[in-house]
Amino acid sequence: MPGPVGFFTRRWRGEVPMRVLFWRDMVTVGTVINLLATAVALAVALADEAIELAATVHFAPLPYNLFLVASVWRLPGMGPYRWASLAWLVVVTLV
């Protein structure tokens, strides 16, 4: 199944290896997305826009982050990766 639906479906069903799901999708791409959202949120806040708008931009990647963490937790026998994914979620959400 190509496209965005296939991307999410393959991860949710555990059809993607852990090294791809964790290191590429979560740590690399997810971190870049969160850093960009944070930078834009800071720019919005510095431009004297509504703080609610800045907060909305900052937390916009949260559903994607939760999806990635849930996908890691669905894979069997990945204890250290599970806890690392939760730590990653806390860091990218609070930073």
Backbone atoms as SQL, in Angstrom:
CREATE TABLE atoms (id INTEGER PRIMARY KEY, chain TEXT, resi INTEGER, resn TEXT, atom TEXT, x REAL, y REAL, z REAL);
INSERT INTO atoms VALUES
  (1, 'A', 1, 'MET', 'N', 0.846, -1.168, 0.000),
  (2, 'A', 1, 'MET', 'CA', 0.000, 0.000, 0.000),
  (3, 'A', 1, 'MET', 'C', 0.902, 1.246, 0.000),
  (4, 'A', 2, 'PRO', 'N', 0.947, 1.972, -1.073),
  (5, 'A', 2, 'PRO', 'CA', 1.822, 3.143, -1.149),
  (6, 'A', 2, 'PRO', 'C', 1.198, 4.364, -0.480),
  (7, 'A', 3, 'GLY', 'N', 2.006, 5.374, -0.298),
  (8, 'A', 3, 'GLY', 'CA', 1.521, 6.640, 0.228),
  (9, 'A', 3, 'GLY', 'C', 1.488, 6.689, 1.743),
  (10, 'A', 4, 'PRO', 'N', 0.903, 7.757, 2.263),
  (11, 'A', 4, 'PRO', 'CA', 0.868, 7.944, 3.710),
  (12, 'A', 4, 'PRO', 'C', 0.113, 6.844, 4.455),
  (13, 'A', 5, 'VAL', 'N', -0.939, 6.321, 3.865),
  (14, 'A', 5, 'VAL', 'CA', -1.695, 5.258, 4.533),
  (15, 'A', 5, 'VAL', 'C', -0.815, 4.029, 4.714),
  (16, 'A', 6, 'GLY', 'N', -0.065, 3.684, 3.685),
  (17, 'A', 6, 'GLY', 'CA', 0.847, 2.553, 3.776),
  (18, 'A', 6, 'GLY', 'C', 1.945, 2.774, 4.795),
  (19, 'A', 7, 'PHE', 'N', 2.435, 4.006, 4.877),
  (20, 'A', 7, 'PHE', 'CA', 3.473, 4.352, 5.856),
  (21, 'A', 7, 'PHE', 'C', 2.977, 4.049, 7.263),
  (22, 'A', 8, 'PHE', 'N', 1.804, 4.560, 7.601),
  (23, 'A', 8, 'PHE', 'CA', 1.275, 4.371, 8.948),
  (24, 'A', 8, 'PHE', 'C', 0.848, 2.922, 9.199),
  (25, 'A', 9, 'THR', 'N', 0.248, 2.297, 8.198),
  (26, 'A', 9, 'THR', 'CA', -0.213, 0.919, 8.355),
  (27, 'A', 9, 'THR', 'C', 0.946, -0.038, 8.603),
  (28, 'A', 10, 'ARG', 'N', 2.017, 0.108, 7.854),
  (29, 'A', 10, 'ARG', 'CA', 3.173, -0.790, 8.016),
  (30, 'A', 10, 'ARG', 'C', 3.802, -0.641, 9.396),
  (31, 'A', 11, 'ARG', 'N', 3.873, 0.552, 9.906),
  (32, 'A', 11, 'ARG', 'CA', 4.458, 0.758, 11.231),
  (33, 'A', 11, 'ARG', 'C', 3.531, 0.218, 12.323),
  (34, 'A', 12, 'TRP', 'N', 2.239, 0.448, 12.170),
  (35, 'A', 12, 'TRP', 'CA', 1.297, -0.005, 13.179),
  (36, 'A', 12, 'TRP', 'C', 1.229, -1.528, 13.246),
  (37, 'A', 13, 'ARG', 'N', 1.348, -2.178, 12.105),
  (38, 'A', 13, 'ARG', 'CA', 1.289, -3.647, 12.061),
  (39, 'A', 13, 'ARG', 'C', 2.619, -4.313, 12.412),
  (40, 'A', 14, 'GLY', 'N', 3.665, -3.536, 12.610),
  (41, 'A', 14, 'GLY', 'CA', 4.962, -4.103, 12.956),
  (42, 'A', 14, 'GLY', 'C', 5.700, -4.683, 11.769),
  (43, 'A', 15, 'GLU', 'N', 5.412, -4.194, 10.572),
  (44, 'A', 15, 'GLU', 'CA', 6.049, -4.694, 9.362),
  (45, 'A', 15, 'GLU', 'C', 7.368, -3.978, 9.055),
  (46, 'A', 16, 'VAL', 'N', 7.728, -3.008, 9.874),
  (47, 'A', 16, 'VAL', 'CA', 8.968, -2.251, 9.688),
  (48, 'A', 16, 'VAL', 'C', 9.949, -2.694, 10.778),
  (49, 'A', 17, 'PRO', 'N', 11.204, -2.957, 10.419),
  (50, 'A', 17, 'PRO', 'CA', 12.175, -3.370, 11.439),
  (51, 'A', 17, 'PRO', 'C', 12.373, -2.278, 12.504),
  (52, 'A', 18, 'MET', 'N', 12.727, -2.715, 13.703),
  (53, 'A', 18, 'MET', 'CA', 12.905, -1.776, 14.807),
  (54, 'A', 18, 'MET', 'C', 13.957, -0.717, 14.490),
  (55, 'A', 19, 'ARG', 'N', 15.043, -1.098, 13.831),
  (56, 'A', 19, 'ARG', 'CA', 16.097, -0.119, 13.541),
  (57, 'A', 19, 'ARG', 'C', 15.580, 0.997, 12.649),
  (58, 'A', 20, 'VAL', 'N', 14.657, 0.686, 11.747),
  (59, 'A', 20, 'VAL', 'CA', 14.066, 1.718, 10.883),
  (60, 'A', 20, 'VAL', 'C', 13.051, 2.542, 11.670),
  (61, 'A', 21, 'LEU', 'N', 12.178, 1.875, 12.393),
  (62, 'A', 21, 'LEU', 'CA', 11.133, 2.558, 13.149),
  (63, 'A', 21, 'LEU', 'C', 11.732, 3.466, 14.222),
  (64, 'A', 22, 'PHE', 'N', 12.667, 2.938, 14.975),
  (65, 'A', 22, 'PHE', 'CA', 13.213, 3.710, 16.091),
  (66, 'A', 22, 'PHE', 'C', 14.235, 4.744, 15.626),
  (67, 'A', 23, 'TRP', 'N', 15.264, 4.284, 14.927),
  (68, 'A', 23, 'TRP', 'CA', 16.370, 5.193, 14.606),
  (69, 'A', 23, 'TRP', 'C', 16.055, 6.160, 13.475),
  (70, 'A', 24, 'ARG', 'N', 15.416, 5.692, 12.414),
  (71, 'A', 24, 'ARG', 'CA', 15.147, 6.606, 11.298),
  (72, 'A', 24, 'ARG', 'C', 13.870, 7.414, 11.524),
  (73, 'A', 25, 'ASP', 'N', 12.760, 6.702, 11.748),
  (74, 'A', 25, 'ASP', 'CA', 11.471, 7.387, 11.841),
  (75, 'A', 25, 'ASP', 'C', 11.358, 8.240, 13.108),
  (76, 'A', 26, 'MET', 'N', 11.749, 7.664, 14.241),
  (77, 'A', 26, 'MET', 'CA', 11.561, 8.373, 15.497),
  (78, 'A', 26, 'MET', 'C', 12.712, 9.321, 15.804),
  (79, 'A', 27, 'VAL', 'N', 13.905, 8.790, 15.951),
  (80, 'A', 27, 'VAL', 'CA', 15.023, 9.614, 16.412),
  (81, 'A', 27, 'VAL', 'C', 15.440, 10.645, 15.372),
  (82, 'A', 28, 'THR', 'N', 15.522, 10.259, 14.117),
  (83, 'A', 28, 'THR', 'CA', 16.000, 11.213, 13.108),
  (84, 'A', 28, 'THR', 'C', 14.875, 12.095, 12.582),
  (85, 'A', 29, 'VAL', 'N', 13.904, 11.508, 11.899),
  (86, 'A', 29, 'VAL', 'CA', 12.846, 12.301, 11.265),
  (87, 'A', 29, 'VAL', 'C', 11.956, 12.955, 12.319),
  (88, 'A', 30, 'GLY', 'N', 11.565, 12.219, 13.328),
  (89, 'A', 30, 'GLY', 'CA', 10.710, 12.781, 14.370),
  (90, 'A', 30, 'GLY', 'C', 11.355, 13.938, 15.110),
  (91, 'A', 31, 'THR', 'N', 12.634, 13.807, 15.400),
  (92, 'A', 31, 'THR', 'CA', 13.341, 14.891, 16.081),
  (93, 'A', 31, 'THR', 'C', 13.434, 16.126, 15.204),
  (94, 'A', 32, 'VAL', 'N', 13.707, 15.947, 13.914),
  (95, 'A', 32, 'VAL', 'CA', 13.772, 17.088, 12.998),
  (96, 'A', 32, 'VAL', 'C', 12.411, 17.781, 12.915),
  (97, 'A', 33, 'ILE', 'N', 11.347, 17.011, 12.811),
  (98, 'A', 33, 'ILE', 'CA', 10.002, 17.597, 12.759),
  (99, 'A', 33, 'ILE', 'C', 9.724, 18.396, 14.021),
  (100, 'A', 34, 'ASN', 'N', 10.067, 17.847, 15.176),
  (101, 'A', 34, 'ASN', 'CA', 9.826, 18.543, 16.439),
  (102, 'A', 34, 'ASN', 'C', 10.689, 19.788, 16.589),
  (103, 'A', 35, 'LEU', 'N', 11.927, 19.735, 16.140),
  (104, 'A', 35, 'LEU', 'CA', 12.782, 20.923, 16.197),
  (105, 'A', 35, 'LEU', 'C', 12.252, 22.028, 15.294),
  (106, 'A', 36, 'LEU', 'N', 11.787, 21.666, 14.116),
  (107, 'A', 36, 'LEU', 'CA', 11.199, 22.668, 13.217),
  (108, 'A', 36, 'LEU', 'C', 9.935, 23.282, 13.817),
  (109, 'A', 37, 'ALA', 'N', 9.085, 22.452, 14.397),
  (110, 'A', 37, 'ALA', 'CA', 7.868, 22.971, 15.022),
  (111, 'A', 37, 'ALA', 'C', 8.204, 23.892, 16.185),
  (112, 'A', 38, 'THR', 'N', 9.204, 23.537, 16.963),
  (113, 'A', 38, 'THR', 'CA', 9.615, 24.376, 18.081),
  (114, 'A', 38, 'THR', 'C', 10.190, 25.700, 17.593),
  (115, 'A', 39, 'ALA', 'N', 10.992, 25.655, 16.538),
  (116, 'A', 39, 'ALA', 'CA', 11.566, 26.886, 15.989),
  (117, 'A', 39, 'ALA', 'C', 10.475, 27.817, 15.464),
  (118, 'A', 40, 'VAL', 'N', 9.507, 27.261, 14.765),
  (119, 'A', 40, 'VAL', 'CA', 8.405, 28.078, 14.258),
  (120, 'A', 40, 'VAL', 'C', 7.583, 28.627, 15.426),
  (121, 'A', 41, 'ALA', 'N', 7.358, 27.814, 16.449),
  (122, 'A', 41, 'ALA', 'CA', 6.607, 28.276, 17.623),
  (123, 'A', 41, 'ALA', 'C', 7.346, 29.411, 18.324),
  (124, 'A', 42, 'LEU', 'N', 8.655, 29.309, 18.433),
  (125, 'A', 42, 'LEU', 'CA', 9.425, 30.397, 19.024),
  (126, 'A', 42, 'LEU', 'C', 9.348, 31.661, 18.179),
  (127, 'A', 43, 'ALA', 'N', 9.401, 31.506, 16.874),
  (128, 'A', 43, 'ALA', 'CA', 9.280, 32.666, 15.980),
  (129, 'A', 43, 'ALA', 'C', 7.913, 33.314, 16.133),
  (130, 'A', 44, 'VAL', 'N', 6.885, 32.516, 16.253),
  (131, 'A', 44, 'VAL', 'CA', 5.529, 33.044, 16.450),
  (132, 'A', 44, 'VAL', 'C', 5.452, 33.796, 17.778),
  (133, 'A', 45, 'ALA', 'N', 6.024, 33.225, 18.817),
  (134, 'A', 45, 'ALA', 'CA', 5.999, 33.869, 20.134),
  (135, 'A', 45, 'ALA', 'C', 6.798, 35.170, 20.131),
  (136, 'A', 46, 'LEU', 'N', 7.939, 35.174, 19.455),
  (137, 'A', 46, 'LEU', 'CA', 8.758, 36.386, 19.393),
  (138, 'A', 46, 'LEU', 'C', 8.134, 37.473, 18.526),
  (139, 'A', 47, 'ALA', 'N', 7.242, 37.099, 17.635),
  (140, 'A', 47, 'ALA', 'CA', 6.565, 38.064, 16.770),
  (141, 'A', 47, 'ALA', 'C', 5.342, 38.666, 17.459),
  (142, 'A', 48, 'ASP', 'N', 5.240, 38.457, 18.752),
  (143, 'A', 48, 'ASP', 'CA', 4.137, 38.987, 19.556),
  (144, 'A', 48, 'ASP', 'C', 2.769, 38.519, 19.077),
  (145, 'A', 49, 'GLU', 'N', 2.730, 37.315, 18.545),
  (146, 'A', 49, 'GLU', 'CA', 1.442, 36.701, 18.199),
  (147, 'A', 49, 'GLU', 'C', 0.864, 36.086, 19.473),
  (148, 'A', 50, 'ALA', 'N', -0.321, 35.553, 19.364),
  (149, 'A', 50, 'ALA', 'CA', -0.966, 34.923, 20.520),
  (150, 'A', 50, 'ALA', 'C', -0.163, 33.714, 20.980),
  (151, 'A', 51, 'ILE', 'N', 0.020, 33.631, 22.283),
  (152, 'A', 51, 'ILE', 'CA', 0.785, 32.510, 22.844),
  (153, 'A', 51, 'ILE', 'C', 0.077, 31.184, 22.579),
  (154, 'A', 52, 'GLU', 'N', -1.236, 31.228, 22.427),
  (155, 'A', 52, 'GLU', 'CA', -1.984, 30.007, 22.111),
  (156, 'A', 52, 'GLU', 'C', -1.581, 29.465, 20.743),
  (157, 'A', 53, 'LEU', 'N', -1.336, 30.367, 19.810),
  (158, 'A', 53, 'LEU', 'CA', -0.897, 29.945, 18.480),
  (159, 'A', 53, 'LEU', 'C', 0.482, 29.301, 18.557),
  (160, 'A', 54, 'ALA', 'N', 1.380, 29.903, 19.325),
  (161, 'A', 54, 'ALA', 'CA', 2.726, 29.336, 19.490),
  (162, 'A', 54, 'ALA', 'C', 2.654, 27.952, 20.136),
  (163, 'A', 55, 'ALA', 'N', 1.803, 27.810, 21.150),
  (164, 'A', 55, 'ALA', 'CA', 1.658, 26.507, 21.808),
  (165, 'A', 55, 'ALA', 'C', 1.068, 25.473, 20.858),
  (166, 'A', 56, 'THR', 'N', 0.112, 25.894, 20.042),
  (167, 'A', 56, 'THR', 'CA', -0.498, 24.975, 19.070),
  (168, 'A', 56, 'THR', 'C', 0.530, 24.486, 18.061),
  (169, 'A', 57, 'VAL', 'N', 1.358, 25.398, 17.582),
  (170, 'A', 57, 'VAL', 'CA', 2.403, 25.011, 16.624),
  (171, 'A', 57, 'VAL', 'C', 3.405, 24.071, 17.286),
  (172, 'A', 58, 'HIS', 'N', 3.789, 24.383, 18.524),
  (173, 'A', 58, 'HIS', 'CA', 4.763, 23.548, 19.232),
  (174, 'A', 58, 'HIS', 'C', 4.243, 22.122, 19.448),
  (175, 'A', 59, 'PHE', 'N', 2.977, 22.000, 19.790),
  (176, 'A', 59, 'PHE', 'CA', 2.412, 20.674, 20.082),
  (177, 'A', 59, 'PHE', 'C', 1.787, 19.991, 18.868),
  (178, 'A', 60, 'ALA', 'N', 1.860, 20.591, 17.709),
  (179, 'A', 60, 'ALA', 'CA', 1.281, 19.998, 16.500),
  (180, 'A', 60, 'ALA', 'C', 1.839, 18.603, 16.177),
  (181, 'A', 61, 'PRO', 'N', 3.136, 18.327, 16.374),
  (182, 'A', 61, 'PRO', 'CA', 3.649, 16.984, 16.069),
  (183, 'A', 61, 'PRO', 'C', 3.291, 15.921, 17.110),
  (184, 'A', 62, 'LEU', 'N', 2.626, 16.283, 18.191),
  (185, 'A', 62, 'LEU', 'CA', 2.353, 15.329, 19.270),
  (186, 'A', 62, 'LEU', 'C', 1.596, 14.083, 18.817),
  (187, 'A', 63, 'PRO', 'N', 0.557, 14.183, 17.990),
  (188, 'A', 63, 'PRO', 'CA', -0.112, 12.945, 17.547),
  (189, 'A', 63, 'PRO', 'C', 0.841, 12.002, 16.791),
  (190, 'A', 64, 'TYR', 'N', 1.710, 12.573, 15.956),
  (191, 'A', 64, 'TYR', 'CA', 2.694, 11.743, 15.235),
  (192, 'A', 64, 'TYR', 'C', 3.670, 11.111, 16.230),
  (193, 'A', 65, 'ASN', 'N', 4.101, 11.873, 17.217),
  (194, 'A', 65, 'ASN', 'CA', 5.009, 11.341, 18.234),
  (195, 'A', 65, 'ASN', 'C', 4.365, 10.194, 18.998),
  (196, 'A', 66, 'LEU', 'N', 3.122, 10.375, 19.388),
  (197, 'A', 66, 'LEU', 'CA', 2.415, 9.319, 20.120),
  (198, 'A', 66, 'LEU', 'C', 2.240, 8.076, 19.256),
  (199, 'A', 67, 'PHE', 'N', 1.964, 8.280, 17.976),
  (200, 'A', 67, 'PHE', 'CA', 1.852, 7.150, 17.051),
  (201, 'A', 67, 'PHE', 'C', 3.167, 6.369, 16.998),
  (202, 'A', 68, 'LEU', 'N', 4.288, 7.063, 16.881),
  (203, 'A', 68, 'LEU', 'CA', 5.580, 6.375, 16.813),
  (204, 'A', 68, 'LEU', 'C', 5.878, 5.608, 18.095),
  (205, 'A', 69, 'VAL', 'N', 5.621, 6.223, 19.230),
  (206, 'A', 69, 'VAL', 'CA', 5.864, 5.539, 20.507),
  (207, 'A', 69, 'VAL', 'C', 4.952, 4.317, 20.632),
  (208, 'A', 70, 'ALA', 'N', 3.695, 4.459, 20.269),
  (209, 'A', 70, 'ALA', 'CA', 2.776, 3.318, 20.334),
  (210, 'A', 70, 'ALA', 'C', 3.213, 2.209, 19.380),
  (211, 'A', 71, 'SER', 'N', 3.740, 2.569, 18.226),
  (212, 'A', 71, 'SER', 'CA', 4.222, 1.563, 17.272),
  (213, 'A', 71, 'SER', 'C', 5.415, 0.804, 17.833),
  (214, 'A', 72, 'VAL', 'N', 6.295, 1.499, 18.522),
  (215, 'A', 72, 'VAL', 'CA', 7.441, 0.825, 19.160),
  (216, 'A', 72, 'VAL', 'C', 6.938, -0.111, 20.242),
  (217, 'A', 73, 'TRP', 'N', 5.981, 0.335, 21.035),
  (218, 'A', 73, 'TRP', 'CA', 5.475, -0.492, 22.127),
  (219, 'A', 73, 'TRP', 'C', 4.713, -1.714, 21.625),
  (220, 'A', 74, 'ARG', 'N', 4.193, -1.669, 20.422),
  (221, 'A', 74, 'ARG', 'CA', 3.452, -2.815, 19.879),
  (222, 'A', 74, 'ARG', 'C', 4.366, -3.952, 19.440),
  (223, 'A', 75, 'LEU', 'N', 5.641, -3.660, 19.181),
  (224, 'A', 75, 'LEU', 'CA', 6.559, -4.715, 18.764),
  (225, 'A', 75, 'LEU', 'C', 6.951, -5.564, 19.966),
  (226, 'A', 76, 'PRO', 'N', 6.913, -6.868, 19.842),
  (227, 'A', 76, 'PRO', 'CA', 7.230, -7.728, 20.990),
  (228, 'A', 76, 'PRO', 'C', 8.730, -7.773, 21.279),
  (229, 'A', 77, 'GLY', 'N', 9.049, -7.890, 22.562),
  (230, 'A', 77, 'GLY', 'CA', 10.427, -8.107, 22.983),
  (231, 'A', 77, 'GLY', 'C', 11.381, -6.952, 22.757),
  (232, 'A', 78, 'MET', 'N', 10.910, -5.735, 22.843),
  (233, 'A', 78, 'MET', 'CA', 11.765, -4.572, 22.597),
  (234, 'A', 78, 'MET', 'C', 11.826, -3.690, 23.834),
  (235, 'A', 79, 'GLY', 'N', 12.110, -4.283, 24.989),
  (236, 'A', 79, 'GLY', 'CA', 12.102, -3.561, 26.264),
  (237, 'A', 79, 'GLY', 'C', 12.903, -2.277, 26.301),
  (238, 'A', 80, 'PRO', 'N', 14.208, -2.312, 25.995),
  (239, 'A', 80, 'PRO', 'CA', 14.994, -1.069, 26.071),
  (240, 'A', 80, 'PRO', 'C', 14.511, 0.000, 25.086),
  (241, 'A', 81, 'TYR', 'N', 14.076, -0.420, 23.912),
  (242, 'A', 81, 'TYR', 'CA', 13.568, 0.539, 22.936),
  (243, 'A', 81, 'TYR', 'C', 12.269, 1.188, 23.424),
  (244, 'A', 82, 'ARG', 'N', 11.461, 0.428, 24.139),
  (245, 'A', 82, 'ARG', 'CA', 10.208, 0.979, 24.656),
  (246, 'A', 82, 'ARG', 'C', 10.482, 2.143, 25.603),
  (247, 'A', 83, 'TRP', 'N', 11.379, 1.913, 26.547),
  (248, 'A', 83, 'TRP', 'CA', 11.672, 2.961, 27.527),
  (249, 'A', 83, 'TRP', 'C', 12.412, 4.122, 26.882),
  (250, 'A', 84, 'ALA', 'N', 13.267, 3.833, 25.910),
  (251, 'A', 84, 'ALA', 'CA', 13.952, 4.910, 25.191),
  (252, 'A', 84, 'ALA', 'C', 12.956, 5.746, 24.394),
  (253, 'A', 85, 'SER', 'N', 11.935, 5.102, 23.839),
  (254, 'A', 85, 'SER', 'CA', 10.929, 5.859, 23.084),
  (255, 'A', 85, 'SER', 'C', 10.130, 6.775, 24.006),
  (256, 'A', 86, 'LEU', 'N', 9.839, 6.331, 25.218),
  (257, 'A', 86, 'LEU', 'CA', 9.149, 7.197, 26.175),
  (258, 'A', 86, 'LEU', 'C', 10.019, 8.378, 26.583),
  (259, 'A', 87, 'ALA', 'N', 11.305, 8.119, 26.792),
  (260, 'A', 87, 'ALA', 'CA', 12.228, 9.209, 27.120),
  (261, 'A', 87, 'ALA', 'C', 12.299, 10.204, 25.977),
  (262, 'A', 88, 'TRP', 'N', 12.352, 9.707, 24.760),
  (263, 'A', 88, 'TRP', 'CA', 12.371, 10.583, 23.578),
  (264, 'A', 88, 'TRP', 'C', 11.111, 11.433, 23.539),
  (265, 'A', 89, 'LEU', 'N', 9.967, 10.824, 23.796),
  (266, 'A', 89, 'LEU', 'CA', 8.693, 11.548, 23.782),
  (267, 'A', 89, 'LEU', 'C', 8.699, 12.686, 24.803),
  (268, 'A', 90, 'VAL', 'N', 9.190, 12.414, 25.979),
  (269, 'A', 90, 'VAL', 'CA', 9.244, 13.458, 27.013),
  (270, 'A', 90, 'VAL', 'C', 10.160, 14.597, 26.565),
  (271, 'A', 91, 'VAL', 'N', 11.317, 14.267, 26.043),
  (272, 'A', 91, 'VAL', 'CA', 12.281, 15.298, 25.646),
  (273, 'A', 91, 'VAL', 'C', 11.722, 16.159, 24.509),
  (274, 'A', 92, 'VAL', 'N', 11.211, 15.541, 23.451),
  (275, 'A', 92, 'VAL', 'CA', 10.750, 16.341, 22.310),
  (276, 'A', 92, 'VAL', 'C', 9.460, 17.109, 22.632),
  (277, 'A', 93, 'THR', 'N', 8.701, 16.646, 23.601),
  (278, 'A', 93, 'THR', 'CA', 7.491, 17.367, 23.975),
  (279, 'A', 93, 'THR', 'C', 7.801, 18.572, 24.849),
  (280, 'A', 94, 'LEU', 'N', 8.749, 18.431, 25.737),
  (281, 'A', 94, 'LEU', 'CA', 9.062, 19.513, 26.669),
  (282, 'A', 94, 'LEU', 'C', 10.051, 20.527, 26.134),
  (283, 'A', 95, 'VAL', 'N', 10.827, 20.148, 25.151),
  (284, 'A', 95, 'VAL', 'CA', 11.851, 21.075, 24.659),
  (285, 'A', 95, 'VAL', 'C', 11.280, 22.029, 23.654);
